[in-house]
């Protein structure tokens, strides 16, 4: 088993690399998008950003899992506490109020509050049919990252307070909200995924977004348990469970 990493390692990538080595995995940091013959179509696993994953996953034989692009927009209102829509960016251009806009599963559209739709990247930079998530602007007092595996909260961490980075252990309340979420909509997610949740400034728990575990920072999560989620989320396509087939990127 080999954990493949990108050329530049984040603090989280180094933490997961060290965890992988402790459990006896071989680790390889690729200097570029070229995949050595010895790693092609074998027993590789991957932790990397979306663009790097797109470039190397096919040659590695890795099946990266992610949530459906419109997953957040389809959640029941009680789980999001705001209006969220998945729309082509050409439709978002017509908005004339402040909105939070982001790409569903990568960083193609910067995740920001835009004063209106005219401030979004234009058609010269983004294809008009590119889907974006558009939501009401909501402030979160505290934000948490949940690593989910087989319908359970496997580990997690607080990562921000009032919009500022502030990692800390996962709270019991965040764990409980994640468990409630999974009981209701766990079947709409792959078996291994990261979901960010938080407490709004109105005191309500709400889902912030879903993220691919193979591209997520682990903050104060248990690195060994986070690694277990990563290995399921971006492992050999030959080992892919049938239920996860629809969630391959």
GROMACS .gro file of C-alpha atoms in nm:
model
  249
    1UNK     CA    1   0.000   0.000   0.000
    2UNK     CA    2   0.132   0.342  -0.100
    3UNK     CA    3   0.000   0.685  -0.003
    4UNK     CA    4   0.070   0.928  -0.287
    5UNK     CA    5   0.116   1.296  -0.203
    6UNK     CA    6   0.158   1.612  -0.415
    7UNK     CA    7   0.480   1.812  -0.458
    8UNK     CA    8   0.395   2.069  -0.190
    9UNK     CA    9   0.277   1.938   0.145
   10UNK     CA   10   0.045   2.123   0.380
   11UNK     CA   11   0.075   2.075   0.755
   12UNK     CA   12  -0.217   1.831   0.736
   13UNK     CA   13  -0.054   1.635   0.455
   14UNK     CA   14   0.262   1.597   0.663
   15UNK     CA   15   0.055   1.483   0.961
   16UNK     CA   16  -0.127   1.222   0.753
   17UNK     CA   17   0.200   1.113   0.589
   18UNK     CA   18   0.350   1.050   0.933
   19UNK     CA   19   0.038   0.858   1.038
   20UNK     CA   20   0.061   0.646   0.723
   21UNK     CA   21   0.423   0.565   0.792
   22UNK     CA   22   0.344   0.462   1.151
   23UNK     CA   23   0.099   0.204   1.021
   24UNK     CA   24   0.351   0.069   0.772
   25UNK     CA   25   0.236   0.235   0.451
   26UNK     CA   26   0.489   0.343   0.193
   27UNK     CA   27   0.460   0.715   0.110
   28UNK     CA   28   0.560   0.886  -0.214
   29UNK     CA   29   0.563   1.259  -0.287
   30UNK     CA   30   0.538   1.308  -0.662
   31UNK     CA   31   0.746   1.600  -0.795
   32UNK     CA   32   0.494   1.668  -1.074
   33UNK     CA   33   0.192   1.517  -1.252
   34UNK     CA   34   0.395   1.234  -1.403
   35UNK     CA   35   0.306   0.902  -1.240
   36UNK     CA   36   0.593   0.648  -1.231
   37UNK     CA   37   0.523   0.316  -1.399
   38UNK     CA   38   0.560   0.134  -1.068
   39UNK     CA   39   0.262   0.323  -0.920
   40UNK     CA   40   0.027   0.288  -1.216
   41UNK     CA   41  -0.291   0.091  -1.159
   42UNK     CA   42  -0.159  -0.068  -0.839
   43UNK     CA   43  -0.252  -0.036  -0.474
   44UNK     CA   44  -0.214   0.340  -0.440
   45UNK     CA   45  -0.408   0.581  -0.221
   46UNK     CA   46  -0.413   0.957  -0.259
   47UNK     CA   47  -0.415   1.274  -0.050
   48UNK     CA   48  -0.398   1.588  -0.264
   49UNK     CA   49  -0.589   1.890  -0.392
   50UNK     CA   50  -0.855   1.852  -0.662
   51UNK     CA   51  -0.647   1.966  -0.959
   52UNK     CA   52  -0.357   1.737  -0.872
   53UNK     CA   53  -0.598   1.450  -0.806
   54UNK     CA   54  -0.762   1.502  -1.145
   55UNK     CA   55  -0.421   1.480  -1.311
   56UNK     CA   56  -0.287   1.168  -1.138
   57UNK     CA   57  -0.585   0.961  -1.014
   58UNK     CA   58  -0.657   0.790  -1.350
   59UNK     CA   59  -0.299   0.670  -1.391
   60UNK     CA   60  -0.284   0.561  -1.027
   61UNK     CA   61  -0.606   0.366  -1.063
   62UNK     CA   62  -0.753   0.563  -0.772
   63UNK     CA   63  -1.128   0.636  -0.740
   64UNK     CA   64  -1.166   0.967  -0.550
   65UNK     CA   65  -1.503   1.002  -0.376
   66UNK     CA   66  -1.695   1.327  -0.332
   67UNK     CA   67  -2.045   1.447  -0.254
   68UNK     CA   68  -2.283   1.525  -0.544
   69UNK     CA   69  -2.245   1.881  -0.669
   70UNK     CA   70  -2.595   1.975  -0.555
   71UNK     CA   71  -2.586   1.786  -0.224
   72UNK     CA   72  -2.586   2.095  -0.004
   73UNK     CA   73  -2.871   2.252  -0.198
   74UNK     CA   74  -3.086   1.940  -0.156
   75UNK     CA   75  -3.057   1.918   0.222
   76UNK     CA   76  -3.372   1.977   0.431
   77UNK     CA   77  -3.403   2.338   0.549
   78UNK     CA   78  -3.356   2.241   0.916
   79UNK     CA   79  -3.004   2.121   0.837
   80UNK     CA   80  -2.883   2.433   0.654
   81UNK     CA   81  -3.080   2.725   0.804
   82UNK     CA   82  -3.049   2.928   0.483
   83UNK     CA   83  -3.156   2.919   0.120
   84UNK     CA   84  -2.901   2.739  -0.099
   85UNK     CA   85  -2.930   2.677  -0.473
   86UNK     CA   86  -2.711   2.496  -0.724
   87UNK     CA   87  -2.730   2.697  -1.047
   88UNK     CA   88  -2.527   2.761  -1.365
   89UNK     CA   89  -2.303   3.062  -1.309
   90UNK     CA   90  -2.476   3.240  -1.599
   91UNK     CA   91  -2.789   3.249  -1.381
   92UNK     CA   92  -2.596   3.377  -1.080
   93UNK     CA   93  -2.476   3.677  -1.281
   94UNK     CA   94  -2.826   3.823  -1.253
   95UNK     CA   95  -2.829   3.835  -0.872
   96UNK     CA   96  -2.852   4.186  -0.731
   97UNK     CA   97  -2.795   4.124  -0.361
   98UNK     CA   98  -2.506   4.001  -0.146
   99UNK     CA   99  -2.468   3.622  -0.171
  100UNK     CA  100  -2.215   3.359  -0.074
  101UNK     CA  101  -2.098   3.171  -0.383
  102UNK     CA  102  -1.859   2.877  -0.421
  103UNK     CA  103  -1.776   2.585  -0.644
  104UNK     CA  104  -1.936   2.263  -0.515
  105UNK     CA  105  -1.628   2.040  -0.510
  106UNK     CA  106  -1.318   2.241  -0.593
  107UNK     CA  107  -1.176   2.594  -0.576
  108UNK     CA  108  -1.265   2.701  -0.930
  109UNK     CA  109  -1.491   2.979  -0.803
  110UNK     CA  110  -1.345   3.143  -0.491
  111UNK     CA  111  -1.572   3.083  -0.188
  112UNK     CA  112  -1.663   3.441  -0.100
  113UNK     CA  113  -1.946   3.678  -0.020
  114UNK     CA  114  -2.007   3.869  -0.345
  115UNK     CA  115  -2.183   4.207  -0.334
  116UNK     CA  116  -2.390   4.088  -0.631
  117UNK     CA  117  -2.368   3.856  -0.929
  118UNK     CA  118  -2.176   4.106  -1.139
  119UNK     CA  119  -1.872   4.054  -0.913
  120UNK     CA  120  -1.838   3.684  -1.005
  121UNK     CA  121  -1.569   3.568  -1.251
  122UNK     CA  122  -1.699   3.645  -1.599
  123UNK     CA  123  -1.766   3.424  -1.903
  124UNK     CA  124  -1.413   3.492  -2.027
  125UNK     CA  125  -1.285   3.298  -1.724
  126UNK     CA  126  -1.564   3.048  -1.650
  127UNK     CA  127  -1.789   2.844  -1.879
  128UNK     CA  128  -2.148   2.974  -1.851
  129UNK     CA  129  -2.288   2.632  -1.757
  130UNK     CA  130  -2.046   2.586  -1.466
  131UNK     CA  131  -2.252   2.497  -1.159
  132UNK     CA  132  -2.206   2.707  -0.846
  133UNK     CA  133  -2.365   2.698  -0.504
  134UNK     CA  134  -2.541   3.023  -0.416
  135UNK     CA  135  -2.656   3.080  -0.060
  136UNK     CA  136  -2.778   3.343   0.177
  137UNK     CA  137  -2.503   3.505   0.380
  138UNK     CA  138  -2.483   3.346   0.727
  139UNK     CA  139  -2.228   3.407   1.002
  140UNK     CA  140  -2.102   3.111   1.205
  141UNK     CA  141  -1.983   3.151   1.562
  142UNK     CA  142  -1.796   2.820   1.554
  143UNK     CA  143  -1.710   2.577   1.271
  144UNK     CA  144  -1.627   2.207   1.292
  145UNK     CA  145  -1.491   1.944   1.052
  146UNK     CA  146  -1.639   1.594   1.070
  147UNK     CA  147  -1.464   1.295   0.916
  148UNK     CA  148  -1.743   1.050   0.830
  149UNK     CA  149  -1.693   0.679   0.765
  150UNK     CA  150  -1.961   0.417   0.705
  151UNK     CA  151  -2.238   0.635   0.841
  152UNK     CA  152  -2.054   0.733   1.161
  153UNK     CA  153  -1.861   1.037   1.284
  154UNK     CA  154  -1.512   0.882   1.285
  155UNK     CA  155  -1.319   1.184   1.413
  156UNK     CA  156  -1.335   1.560   1.387
  157UNK     CA  157  -1.215   1.898   1.502
  158UNK     CA  158  -1.320   2.254   1.557
  159UNK     CA  159  -1.135   2.469   1.307
  160UNK     CA  160  -1.268   2.824   1.341
  161UNK     CA  161  -1.431   3.066   1.583
  162UNK     CA  162  -1.608   3.374   1.444
  163UNK     CA  163  -1.438   3.319   1.109
  164UNK     CA  164  -1.085   3.295   1.251
  165UNK     CA  165  -0.877   2.979   1.247
  166UNK     CA  166  -0.891   2.825   1.595
  167UNK     CA  167  -0.848   2.444   1.598
  168UNK     CA  168  -0.963   2.252   1.904
  169UNK     CA  169  -1.103   1.907   1.986
  170UNK     CA  170  -1.445   1.813   1.851
  171UNK     CA  171  -1.732   1.908   2.083
  172UNK     CA  172  -1.999   1.663   2.192
  173UNK     CA  173  -2.265   1.888   2.040
  174UNK     CA  174  -2.093   1.888   1.699
  175UNK     CA  175  -2.062   1.510   1.713
  176UNK     CA  176  -2.431   1.480   1.801
  177UNK     CA  177  -2.537   1.706   1.513
  178UNK     CA  178  -2.324   1.502   1.273
  179UNK     CA  179  -2.487   1.183   1.397
  180UNK     CA  180  -2.833   1.335   1.348
  181UNK     CA  181  -2.739   1.445   0.997
  182UNK     CA  182  -2.614   1.100   0.902
  183UNK     CA  183  -2.926   0.933   1.036
  184UNK     CA  184  -3.135   1.152   0.806
  185UNK     CA  185  -2.927   1.184   0.489
  186UNK     CA  186  -2.626   0.955   0.525
  187UNK     CA  187  -2.742   0.752   0.225
  188UNK     CA  188  -2.688   1.059   0.004
  189UNK     CA  189  -2.313   1.066   0.080
  190UNK     CA  190  -2.025   0.834  -0.008
  191UNK     CA  191  -1.900   0.600   0.264
  192UNK     CA  192  -1.604   0.829   0.334
  193UNK     CA  193  -1.639   1.207   0.326
  194UNK     CA  194  -1.578   1.524   0.524
  195UNK     CA  195  -1.867   1.749   0.623
  196UNK     CA  196  -1.820   2.088   0.786
  197UNK     CA  197  -2.087   2.203   1.031
  198UNK     CA  198  -2.123   2.499   1.261
  199UNK     CA  199  -2.326   2.707   1.503
  200UNK     CA  200  -2.480   3.015   1.340
  201UNK     CA  201  -2.480   3.352   1.512
  202UNK     CA  202  -2.847   3.276   1.580
  203UNK     CA  203  -2.751   2.972   1.784
  204UNK     CA  204  -2.860   2.702   1.536
  205UNK     CA  205  -2.656   2.407   1.416
  206UNK     CA  206  -2.622   2.397   1.037
  207UNK     CA  207  -2.426   2.221   0.765
  208UNK     CA  208  -2.164   2.446   0.606
  209UNK     CA  209  -2.047   2.224   0.321
  210UNK     CA  210  -1.919   1.881   0.220
  211UNK     CA  211  -1.557   1.828   0.121
  212UNK     CA  212  -1.360   1.540  -0.025
  213UNK     CA  213  -1.171   1.373   0.260
  214UNK     CA  214  -0.868   1.323   0.032
  215UNK     CA  215  -0.834   1.700  -0.012
  216UNK     CA  216  -0.919   1.821   0.340
  217UNK     CA  217  -0.709   1.949   0.627
  218UNK     CA  218  -0.744   1.755   0.950
  219UNK     CA  219  -0.680   2.038   1.203
  220UNK     CA  220  -0.708   1.885   1.554
  221UNK     CA  221  -0.873   1.560   1.439
  222UNK     CA  222  -0.721   1.228   1.538
  223UNK     CA  223  -0.477   1.183   1.246
  224UNK     CA  224  -0.491   0.803   1.251
  225UNK     CA  225  -0.871   0.801   1.227
  226UNK     CA  226  -0.869   1.083   0.970
  227UNK     CA  227  -0.627   0.875   0.761
  228UNK     CA  228  -0.870   0.582   0.768
  229UNK     CA  229  -1.132   0.805   0.608
  230UNK     CA  230  -0.882   0.934   0.349
  231UNK     CA  231  -0.777   0.581   0.252
  232UNK     CA  232  -1.139   0.484   0.187
  233UNK     CA  233  -1.213   0.812   0.008
  234UNK     CA  234  -0.929   0.784  -0.247
  235UNK     CA  235  -0.823   0.422  -0.281
  236UNK     CA  236  -0.789   0.168  -0.562
  237UNK     CA  237  -1.082   0.166  -0.802
  238UNK     CA  238  -1.062  -0.214  -0.798
  239UNK     CA  239  -1.165  -0.208  -0.431
  240UNK     CA  240  -1.454   0.036  -0.477
  241UNK     CA  241  -1.773  -0.067  -0.300
  242UNK     CA  242  -2.085  -0.077  -0.518
  243UNK     CA  243  -2.261   0.187  -0.308
  244UNK     CA  244  -1.976   0.432  -0.372
  245UNK     CA  245  -1.984   0.400  -0.751
  246UNK     CA  246  -2.210   0.705  -0.803
  247UNK     CA  247  -1.982   0.925  -0.592
  248UNK     CA  248  -1.656   0.885  -0.787
  249UNK     CA  249  -1.527   1.225  -0.900
   0.00000   0.00000   0.00000
